[in-house]
Amino acid sequence: MDNFELTKVAGAVLAALLLIFGAKTVIEMRSESRSVVVGYALPGAEPAAAAESADKAAAESKDTAAVGKTAEAGAPADGKADAASAPAADAPAAEGGADVVALLAKASADNGKGAFSKCKSCHVVEKGKASTVGPNLWGVVNRPKGSYEGFKYSEAMKAKGGEWTFENLSAFLRNPKGYVAGTKMVFAGIKDPTEEADVIAYLATLADTPVPLPK
Ligand code: HEC
């Protein structure tokens, strides 16, 4: 075997090795990106990593990546839908709210003032102050529904009719959309009847002459 032949053999061996390792690398890359896609479909996958792997997978298989991306986009939306529909599903019979009247007798306007913090992002309560996202709630107890000067109520609220009695307030606060279908008050409702009674007791104080609570 002369030198030239030796070079040819060595070349053939190197070429074979290159082929073997090259193929191995490609196979590993493929299976790696696949397994990443599978793992990423599980909940709790980090969105950034998921997007990255979805992009990687796109090079290998367009549809797997598409499925991954859809799952990513779908997850938060689904979560929201669940959160929004859950309160409606477990809300007790909305109309009436008579049980809250019994609770009002021992309700605490002070506690209600604290709980009202969840309403403050949308409602002001100071006399004469301009409404914000929702109508000013000064004097809301026994006020005709949808009547605060200058506030643009939904058609549904304008059409509801009647006044904000304790019972009606209770029904509305428990499940706003259940009581006024089409209201633009985006609030899931107060789930705890005691807290609800406290908030209503607080609302009753927001008047020149506070509305007396039922005894
Ligand atoms: C995300 C904003 C938002 C939050 C939070 C919110 N509201 Fe409202 N509220 C509104 C809007 C908007 C309306 C007007 C509804 C309509 O026109 O359909 C409204 C209407 C009302 C009304 C009817 C008033 C009227 O003049 O007819 C009452 C009572 C009320 N809200 C009480 C509350 C209470 C109490 C809370 C807290 C437990 C609360 N809201 C939380 C936005 C909100």
Short mmCIF file of C-alpha atoms and ligand atoms in Angstrom, two decimals:
data_model
loop_
_atom_site.label_atom_id
_atom_site.label_comp_id
_atom_site.label_asym_id
_atom_site.label_seq_id
_atom_site.Cartn_x
_atom_site.Cartn_y
_atom_site.Cartn_z
CA MET A 1 0.00 0.00 0.00
CA ASP A 2 1.61 3.22 -1.09
CA ASN A 3 1.12 6.60 0.37
CA PHE A 4 -1.53 7.62 -2.15
CA GLU A 5 -3.70 4.59 -1.43
CA LEU A 6 -3.35 5.20 2.30
CA THR A 7 -4.66 8.73 1.80
CA LYS A 8 -7.67 7.37 -0.12
CA VAL A 9 -8.50 4.89 2.65
CA ALA A 10 -8.14 7.53 5.30
CA GLY A 11 -10.36 9.81 3.24
CA ALA A 12 -13.01 7.11 2.89
CA VAL A 13 -12.95 6.44 6.64
CA LEU A 14 -13.29 10.13 7.43
CA ALA A 15 -16.13 10.48 4.93
CA ALA A 16 -17.91 7.52 6.54
CA LEU A 17 -17.45 8.99 10.01
CA LEU A 18 -18.72 12.35 8.81
CA LEU A 19 -21.78 10.68 7.33
CA ILE A 20 -22.50 8.69 10.50
CA PHE A 21 -22.06 11.59 12.92
CA GLY A 22 -23.78 14.02 10.58
CA ALA A 23 -26.82 11.77 10.32
CA LYS A 24 -26.76 11.18 14.07
CA THR A 25 -26.71 14.93 14.73
CA VAL A 26 -29.60 15.56 12.36
CA ILE A 27 -31.61 12.75 13.95
CA GLU A 28 -30.89 14.10 17.43
CA MET A 29 -31.86 17.62 16.40
CA ARG A 30 -35.13 16.37 15.00
CA SER A 31 -36.07 14.27 17.97
CA GLU A 32 -34.97 17.05 20.33
CA SER A 33 -37.18 19.67 18.75
CA ARG A 34 -40.06 17.20 18.64
CA SER A 35 -39.79 16.34 22.27
CA VAL A 36 -39.62 20.06 23.09
CA VAL A 37 -42.87 20.61 21.24
CA VAL A 38 -44.53 17.80 23.16
CA GLY A 39 -43.26 19.09 26.49
CA TYR A 40 -44.34 22.59 25.64
CA ALA A 41 -47.96 21.57 25.11
CA LEU A 42 -48.14 20.80 28.83
CA PRO A 43 -49.41 23.60 31.06
CA GLY A 44 -46.77 25.56 32.97
CA ALA A 45 -44.37 25.71 30.04
CA GLU A 46 -42.59 29.03 29.97
CA PRO A 47 -44.04 31.14 27.13
CA ALA A 48 -40.63 32.52 26.06
CA ALA A 49 -39.02 29.08 25.89
CA ALA A 50 -42.11 27.72 24.24
CA ALA A 51 -42.07 30.35 21.52
CA GLU A 52 -38.39 29.70 20.93
CA SER A 53 -38.88 25.97 20.60
CA ALA A 54 -41.91 26.52 18.42
CA ASP A 55 -39.70 28.54 16.11
CA LYS A 56 -37.04 25.83 16.15
CA ALA A 57 -39.67 23.25 15.39
CA ALA A 58 -40.92 25.37 12.52
CA ALA A 59 -37.71 24.57 10.68
CA GLU A 60 -38.43 20.87 11.02
CA SER A 61 -42.16 20.65 10.78
CA LYS A 62 -44.44 23.55 10.04
CA ASP A 63 -47.63 22.02 11.40
CA THR A 64 -46.23 20.87 14.74
CA ALA A 65 -45.01 24.40 15.35
CA ALA A 66 -48.40 25.79 14.38
CA VAL A 67 -50.14 23.52 16.85
CA GLY A 68 -47.72 24.66 19.52
CA LYS A 69 -48.33 28.30 18.81
CA THR A 70 -52.08 27.86 18.84
CA ALA A 71 -51.86 26.18 22.21
CA GLU A 72 -49.80 29.07 23.49
CA ALA A 73 -52.25 31.66 22.23
CA GLY A 74 -55.24 29.65 23.43
CA ALA A 75 -54.13 29.05 26.99
CA PRO A 76 -54.51 32.54 28.51
CA ALA A 77 -57.78 33.16 26.67
CA ASP A 78 -59.23 29.93 28.03
CA GLY A 79 -58.14 30.82 31.52
CA LYS A 80 -59.91 34.14 31.28
CA ALA A 81 -63.08 32.62 29.94
CA ASP A 82 -63.12 30.20 32.84
CA ALA A 83 -62.63 32.94 35.36
CA ALA A 84 -65.38 35.01 33.78
CA SER A 85 -67.93 32.24 33.51
CA ALA A 86 -67.29 30.67 36.91
CA PRO A 87 -68.96 33.36 39.05
CA ALA A 88 -72.01 33.37 36.81
CA ALA A 89 -72.25 29.60 37.11
CA ASP A 90 -72.17 29.43 40.89
CA ALA A 91 -74.09 32.64 41.53
CA PRO A 92 -77.20 32.02 43.62
CA ALA A 93 -80.61 33.06 42.35
CA ALA A 94 -79.90 36.70 41.58
CA GLU A 95 -83.32 38.32 41.54
CA GLY A 96 -84.58 39.26 44.97
CA GLY A 97 -81.60 39.26 47.32
CA ALA A 98 -84.05 39.19 50.23
CA ASP A 99 -81.61 37.33 52.48
CA VAL A 100 -79.27 40.30 52.45
CA VAL A 101 -81.91 42.43 54.13
CA ALA A 102 -81.69 40.18 57.17
CA LEU A 103 -77.90 40.49 57.10
CA LEU A 104 -78.11 44.29 56.85
CA ALA A 105 -79.38 44.47 60.43
CA LYS A 106 -75.95 43.45 61.68
CA ALA A 107 -73.90 44.81 58.78
CA SER A 108 -70.89 47.06 59.33
CA ALA A 109 -70.60 50.17 57.18
CA ASP A 110 -66.97 50.46 58.32
CA ASN A 111 -66.12 47.02 56.95
CA GLY A 112 -68.12 47.93 53.86
CA LYS A 113 -66.00 51.01 53.36
CA GLY A 114 -62.94 48.76 53.33
CA ALA A 115 -64.51 46.26 50.96
CA PHE A 116 -65.55 49.14 48.71
CA SER A 117 -61.89 49.39 47.68
CA LYS A 118 -62.70 46.90 44.93
CA CYS A 119 -65.24 49.34 43.52
CA LYS A 120 -63.03 52.42 43.72
CA SER A 121 -61.27 51.79 40.43
CA CYS A 122 -64.56 52.70 38.76
CA HIS A 123 -66.71 54.63 41.24
CA VAL A 124 -66.31 57.85 43.15
CA VAL A 125 -68.64 58.52 46.07
CA GLU A 126 -68.06 62.17 46.94
CA LYS A 127 -71.08 64.41 46.61
CA GLY A 128 -71.07 66.37 43.34
CA LYS A 129 -67.89 64.79 41.98
CA ALA A 130 -67.88 63.90 38.28
CA SER A 131 -68.40 60.23 37.47
CA THR A 132 -65.44 58.16 36.32
CA VAL A 133 -65.69 54.71 34.69
CA GLY A 134 -68.94 54.09 36.55
CA PRO A 135 -71.51 56.55 37.90
CA ASN A 136 -70.88 58.50 41.11
CA LEU A 137 -72.52 56.48 43.91
CA TRP A 138 -73.33 59.35 46.25
CA GLY A 139 -76.94 58.83 47.33
CA VAL A 140 -77.34 55.65 45.29
CA VAL A 141 -79.62 53.88 47.78
CA ASN A 142 -83.22 54.46 46.67
CA ARG A 143 -82.04 56.47 43.68
CA PRO A 144 -83.75 55.62 40.37
CA LYS A 145 -81.61 53.17 38.40
CA GLY A 146 -79.41 54.68 35.73
CA SER A 147 -80.16 58.26 36.76
CA TYR A 148 -76.88 59.93 37.78
CA GLU A 149 -76.69 63.24 35.92
CA GLY A 150 -74.29 63.18 32.97
CA PHE A 151 -73.30 59.50 33.15
CA LYS A 152 -73.66 57.45 29.96
CA TYR A 153 -75.45 54.32 31.14
CA SER A 154 -75.89 51.23 29.03
CA GLU A 155 -79.22 50.83 27.28
CA ALA A 156 -79.84 47.82 29.52
CA MET A 157 -79.44 49.89 32.68
CA LYS A 158 -81.58 52.74 31.38
CA ALA A 159 -84.31 50.25 30.52
CA LYS A 160 -84.19 48.40 33.87
CA GLY A 161 -86.51 50.75 35.75
CA GLY A 162 -87.24 51.10 39.45
CA GLU A 163 -84.99 52.29 42.25
CA TRP A 164 -81.92 50.94 43.96
CA THR A 165 -83.62 49.37 46.94
CA PHE A 166 -81.52 47.22 49.28
CA GLU A 167 -82.90 44.11 47.57
CA ASN A 168 -82.13 45.35 44.08
CA LEU A 169 -78.65 46.49 45.07
CA SER A 170 -78.03 43.07 46.53
CA ALA A 171 -79.20 41.29 43.40
CA PHE A 172 -77.05 43.55 41.23
CA LEU A 173 -73.88 43.38 43.32
CA ARG A 174 -74.14 39.63 43.65
CA ASN A 175 -74.26 39.13 39.91
CA PRO A 176 -74.28 42.36 37.87
CA LYS A 177 -74.83 40.69 34.50
CA GLY A 178 -77.40 38.33 35.95
CA TYR A 179 -79.50 41.21 37.25
CA VAL A 180 -78.99 43.65 34.36
CA ALA A 181 -78.18 41.61 31.26
CA GLY A 182 -76.04 43.86 29.06
CA THR A 183 -74.80 46.14 31.83
CA LYS A 184 -71.46 47.73 31.16
CA MET A 185 -70.35 47.27 34.75
CA VAL A 186 -67.55 44.76 34.32
CA PHE A 187 -67.50 43.23 37.77
CA ALA A 188 -67.88 39.57 38.66
CA GLY A 189 -69.96 40.23 41.76
CA ILE A 190 -69.48 40.00 45.52
CA LYS A 191 -69.62 36.36 46.53
CA ASP A 192 -69.69 36.71 50.31
CA PRO A 193 -73.19 37.79 51.52
CA THR A 194 -71.76 39.37 54.69
CA GLU A 195 -69.34 41.47 52.69
CA GLU A 196 -72.12 42.38 50.32
CA ALA A 197 -74.33 43.52 53.20
CA ASP A 198 -71.43 45.56 54.58
CA VAL A 199 -70.91 47.29 51.23
CA ILE A 200 -74.62 48.08 50.96
CA ALA A 201 -74.59 49.42 54.53
CA TYR A 202 -71.71 51.66 53.50
CA LEU A 203 -73.58 52.85 50.39
CA ALA A 204 -76.50 53.75 52.65
CA THR A 205 -74.27 56.22 54.52
CA LEU A 206 -73.47 58.10 51.32
CA ALA A 207 -76.25 60.65 51.60
CA ASP A 208 -77.08 63.89 53.40
CA THR A 209 -79.53 61.81 55.38
CA PRO A 210 -78.17 58.24 55.53
CA VAL A 211 -80.77 55.65 54.63
CA PRO A 212 -81.67 53.70 57.80
CA LEU A 213 -80.87 49.99 57.65
CA PRO A 214 -83.67 47.50 58.30
CA LYS A 215 -83.75 46.49 61.96
C1 HEC B 1 -64.79 47.86 36.27
C2 HEC B 1 -65.53 49.00 36.71
C3 HEC B 1 -66.53 48.80 37.83
C4 HEC B 1 -66.35 48.20 39.05
C5 HEC B 1 -65.11 47.51 39.58
C6 HEC B 1 -67.58 48.37 39.75
N1 HEC B 1 -68.48 49.05 38.98
FE1 HEC B 1 -70.35 49.58 39.50
N2 HEC B 1 -70.69 50.32 37.64
C7 HEC B 1 -69.75 50.39 36.64
C8 HEC B 1 -70.38 50.90 35.43
C9 HEC B 1 -69.69 51.12 34.09
C10 HEC B 1 -71.74 51.11 35.76
C11 HEC B 1 -72.84 51.56 34.80
C12 HEC B 1 -73.53 50.28 34.35
C13 HEC B 1 -74.46 50.44 33.16
O1 HEC B 1 -74.71 51.55 32.72
O2 HEC B 1 -74.89 49.38 32.68
C14 HEC B 1 -71.89 50.75 37.17
C15 HEC B 1 -73.08 50.85 37.86
C16 HEC B 1 -73.20 50.62 39.21
C17 HEC B 1 -74.41 50.85 39.98
C18 HEC B 1 -75.71 51.43 39.44
C19 HEC B 1 -75.68 52.90 39.74
C20 HEC B 1 -76.73 53.74 39.06
O3 HEC B 1 -76.59 54.96 39.08
O4 HEC B 1 -77.68 53.18 38.48
C21 HEC B 1 -74.13 50.50 41.27
C22 HEC B 1 -75.07 50.56 42.45
C23 HEC B 1 -72.76 50.04 41.30
N3 HEC B 1 -72.22 50.13 40.03
C24 HEC B 1 -72.12 49.62 42.44
C25 HEC B 1 -70.84 49.05 42.45
C26 HEC B 1 -70.20 48.52 43.63
C27 HEC B 1 -70.78 48.56 45.04
C28 HEC B 1 -69.01 48.00 43.23
C29 HEC B 1 -67.98 47.26 44.06
C30 HEC B 1 -68.46 46.13 44.79
C31 HEC B 1 -68.88 48.26 41.80
N4 HEC B 1 -70.01 48.89 41.37
C32 HEC B 1 -67.78 47.92 41.04
C33 HEC B 1 -68.43 50.02 36.74
C34 HEC B 1 -67.87 49.33 37.80
#
